[in-house]
Short mmCIF file of C-alpha atoms in Angstrom, two decimals:
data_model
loop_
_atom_site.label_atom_id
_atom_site.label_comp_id
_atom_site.label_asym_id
_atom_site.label_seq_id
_atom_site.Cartn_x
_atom_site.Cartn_y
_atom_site.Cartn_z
CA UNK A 19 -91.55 5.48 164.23
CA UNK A 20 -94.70 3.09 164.72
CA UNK A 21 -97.94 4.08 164.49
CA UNK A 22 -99.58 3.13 167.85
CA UNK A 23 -103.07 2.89 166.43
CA UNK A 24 -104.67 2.33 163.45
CA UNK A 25 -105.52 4.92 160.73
CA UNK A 26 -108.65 6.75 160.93
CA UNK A 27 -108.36 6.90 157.13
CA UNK A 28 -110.29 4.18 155.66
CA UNK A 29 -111.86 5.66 152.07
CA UNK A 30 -109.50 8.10 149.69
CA UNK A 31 -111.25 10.22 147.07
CA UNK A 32 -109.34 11.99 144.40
CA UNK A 33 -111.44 14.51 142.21
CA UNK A 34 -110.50 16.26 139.49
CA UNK A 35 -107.30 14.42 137.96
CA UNK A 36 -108.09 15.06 134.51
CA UNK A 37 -105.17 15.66 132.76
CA UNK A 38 -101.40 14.05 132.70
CA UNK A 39 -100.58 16.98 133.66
CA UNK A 40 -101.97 16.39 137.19
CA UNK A 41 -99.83 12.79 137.99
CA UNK A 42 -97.04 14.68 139.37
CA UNK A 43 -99.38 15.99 141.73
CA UNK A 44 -100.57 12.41 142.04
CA UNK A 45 -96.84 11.28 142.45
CA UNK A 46 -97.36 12.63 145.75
CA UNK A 47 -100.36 11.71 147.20
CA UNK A 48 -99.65 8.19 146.15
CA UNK A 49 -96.92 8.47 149.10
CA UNK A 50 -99.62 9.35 151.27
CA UNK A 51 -101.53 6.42 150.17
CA UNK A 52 -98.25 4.04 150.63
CA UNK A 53 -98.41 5.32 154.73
CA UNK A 54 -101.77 4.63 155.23
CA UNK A 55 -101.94 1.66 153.29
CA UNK A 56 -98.94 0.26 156.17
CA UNK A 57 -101.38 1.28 159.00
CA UNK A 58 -104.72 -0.20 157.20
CA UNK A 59 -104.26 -2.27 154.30
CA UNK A 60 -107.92 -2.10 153.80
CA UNK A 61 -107.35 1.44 152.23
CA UNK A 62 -106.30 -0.05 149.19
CA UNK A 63 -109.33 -1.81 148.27
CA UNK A 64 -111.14 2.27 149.21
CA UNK A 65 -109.39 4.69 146.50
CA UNK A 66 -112.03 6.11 144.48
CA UNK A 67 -111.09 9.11 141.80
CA UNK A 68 -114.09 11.38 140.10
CA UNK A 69 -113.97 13.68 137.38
CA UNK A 70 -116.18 13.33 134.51
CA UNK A 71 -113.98 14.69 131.65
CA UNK A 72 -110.79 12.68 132.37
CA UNK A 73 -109.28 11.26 129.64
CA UNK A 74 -109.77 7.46 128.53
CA UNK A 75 -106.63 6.11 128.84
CA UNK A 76 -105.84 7.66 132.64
CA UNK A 77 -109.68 6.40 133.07
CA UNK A 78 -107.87 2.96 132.03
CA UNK A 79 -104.20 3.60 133.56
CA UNK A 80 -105.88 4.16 136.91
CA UNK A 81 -108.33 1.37 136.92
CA UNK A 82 -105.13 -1.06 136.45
CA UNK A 83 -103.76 0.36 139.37
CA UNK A 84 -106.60 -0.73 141.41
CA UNK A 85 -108.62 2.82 141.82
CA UNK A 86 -112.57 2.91 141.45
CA UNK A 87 -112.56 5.43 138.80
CA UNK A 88 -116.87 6.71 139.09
CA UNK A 89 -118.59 9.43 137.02
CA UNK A 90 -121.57 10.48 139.08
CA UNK A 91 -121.57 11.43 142.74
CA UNK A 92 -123.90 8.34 143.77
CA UNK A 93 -121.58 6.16 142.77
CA UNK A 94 -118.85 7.47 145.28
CA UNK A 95 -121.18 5.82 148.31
CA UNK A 96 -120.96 6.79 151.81
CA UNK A 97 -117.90 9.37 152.58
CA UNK A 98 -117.61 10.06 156.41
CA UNK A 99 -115.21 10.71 159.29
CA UNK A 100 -112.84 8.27 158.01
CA UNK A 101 -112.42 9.60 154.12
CA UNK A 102 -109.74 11.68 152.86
CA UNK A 103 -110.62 13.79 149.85
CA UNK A 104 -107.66 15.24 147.80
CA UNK A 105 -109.74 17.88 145.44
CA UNK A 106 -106.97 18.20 142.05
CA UNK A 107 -109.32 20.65 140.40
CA UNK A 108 -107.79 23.86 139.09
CA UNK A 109 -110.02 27.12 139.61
CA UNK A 110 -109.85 30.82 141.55
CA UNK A 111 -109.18 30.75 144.89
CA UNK A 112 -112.57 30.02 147.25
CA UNK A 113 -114.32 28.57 144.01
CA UNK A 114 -116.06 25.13 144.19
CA UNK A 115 -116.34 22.99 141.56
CA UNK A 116 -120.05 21.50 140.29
CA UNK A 117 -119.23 18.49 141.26
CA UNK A 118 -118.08 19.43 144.94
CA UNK A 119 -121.34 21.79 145.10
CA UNK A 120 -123.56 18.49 144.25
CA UNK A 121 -121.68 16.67 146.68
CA UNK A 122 -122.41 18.96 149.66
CA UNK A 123 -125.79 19.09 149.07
CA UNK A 124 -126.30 15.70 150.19
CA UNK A 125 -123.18 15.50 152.51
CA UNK A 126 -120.99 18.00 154.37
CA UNK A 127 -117.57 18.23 154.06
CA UNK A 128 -116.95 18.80 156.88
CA UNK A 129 -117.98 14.90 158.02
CA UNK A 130 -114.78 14.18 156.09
CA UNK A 131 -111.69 13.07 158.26
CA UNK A 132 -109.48 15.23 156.05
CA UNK A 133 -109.82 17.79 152.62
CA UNK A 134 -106.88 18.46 150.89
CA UNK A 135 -107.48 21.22 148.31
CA UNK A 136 -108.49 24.95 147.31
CA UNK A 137 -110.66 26.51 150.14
CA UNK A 138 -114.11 26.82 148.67
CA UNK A 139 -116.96 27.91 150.10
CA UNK A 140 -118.57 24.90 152.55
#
């Protein structure tokens, strides 16, 4: 099947892959990358991951596979209607992380195209 129009997708943001542990998790959502990357190769150049405590060598790993791997919030620029956010962070049901509480402060969630994660509070 073809995709009639192009992706709304155009930014991905990964939080909280910390941990080895969390690539098979990644595994997948690098297959959802690989479909929008066929409808608008421009994603590839948008793939941003966050998580202060991750470990150097994913920090490096990742960075050779051509993600923007950024440690503060203002560094993740504009997300909107067209960003995907995959949120890897492991914690009780309906709990947000810091870093997801920071982030709504300046800029609601729900101006993301999609949010792929635990339900948390905004």
């Amino acid at each position: 099947m073809k995709d009639q129009r192009p992706s709304p997708i155009a930014r991905v943001l990964c939080l909280g892959i910390r941990r080895k542990s969390h690539l098979t998790q990644f595994v997948t959502v690098l297959q959802v990358f690989a479909q929008l990357a066929l409808a608008n190769p421009d994603i590839l150049n948008n793939l941003f991951i966050h998580d202060p405590d991750m470990q150097h060598d994913m920090h490096d790993m990742l960075e050779n596979h051509g993600f923007r791997v950024v440690q503060y919030p203002a560094d993740l620029g504009n997300n909107d209607d067209n960003t995907l956010i995959f949120d890897f962070y492991s914690r009780p049901l309906g709990e947000a992380p810091r870093f997801l509480e920071e982030y709504a402060q300046e800029k609601l969630l729900s101006d993301v195209a999609m949010y792929i994660g635990p339900a948390n509070k905004h």
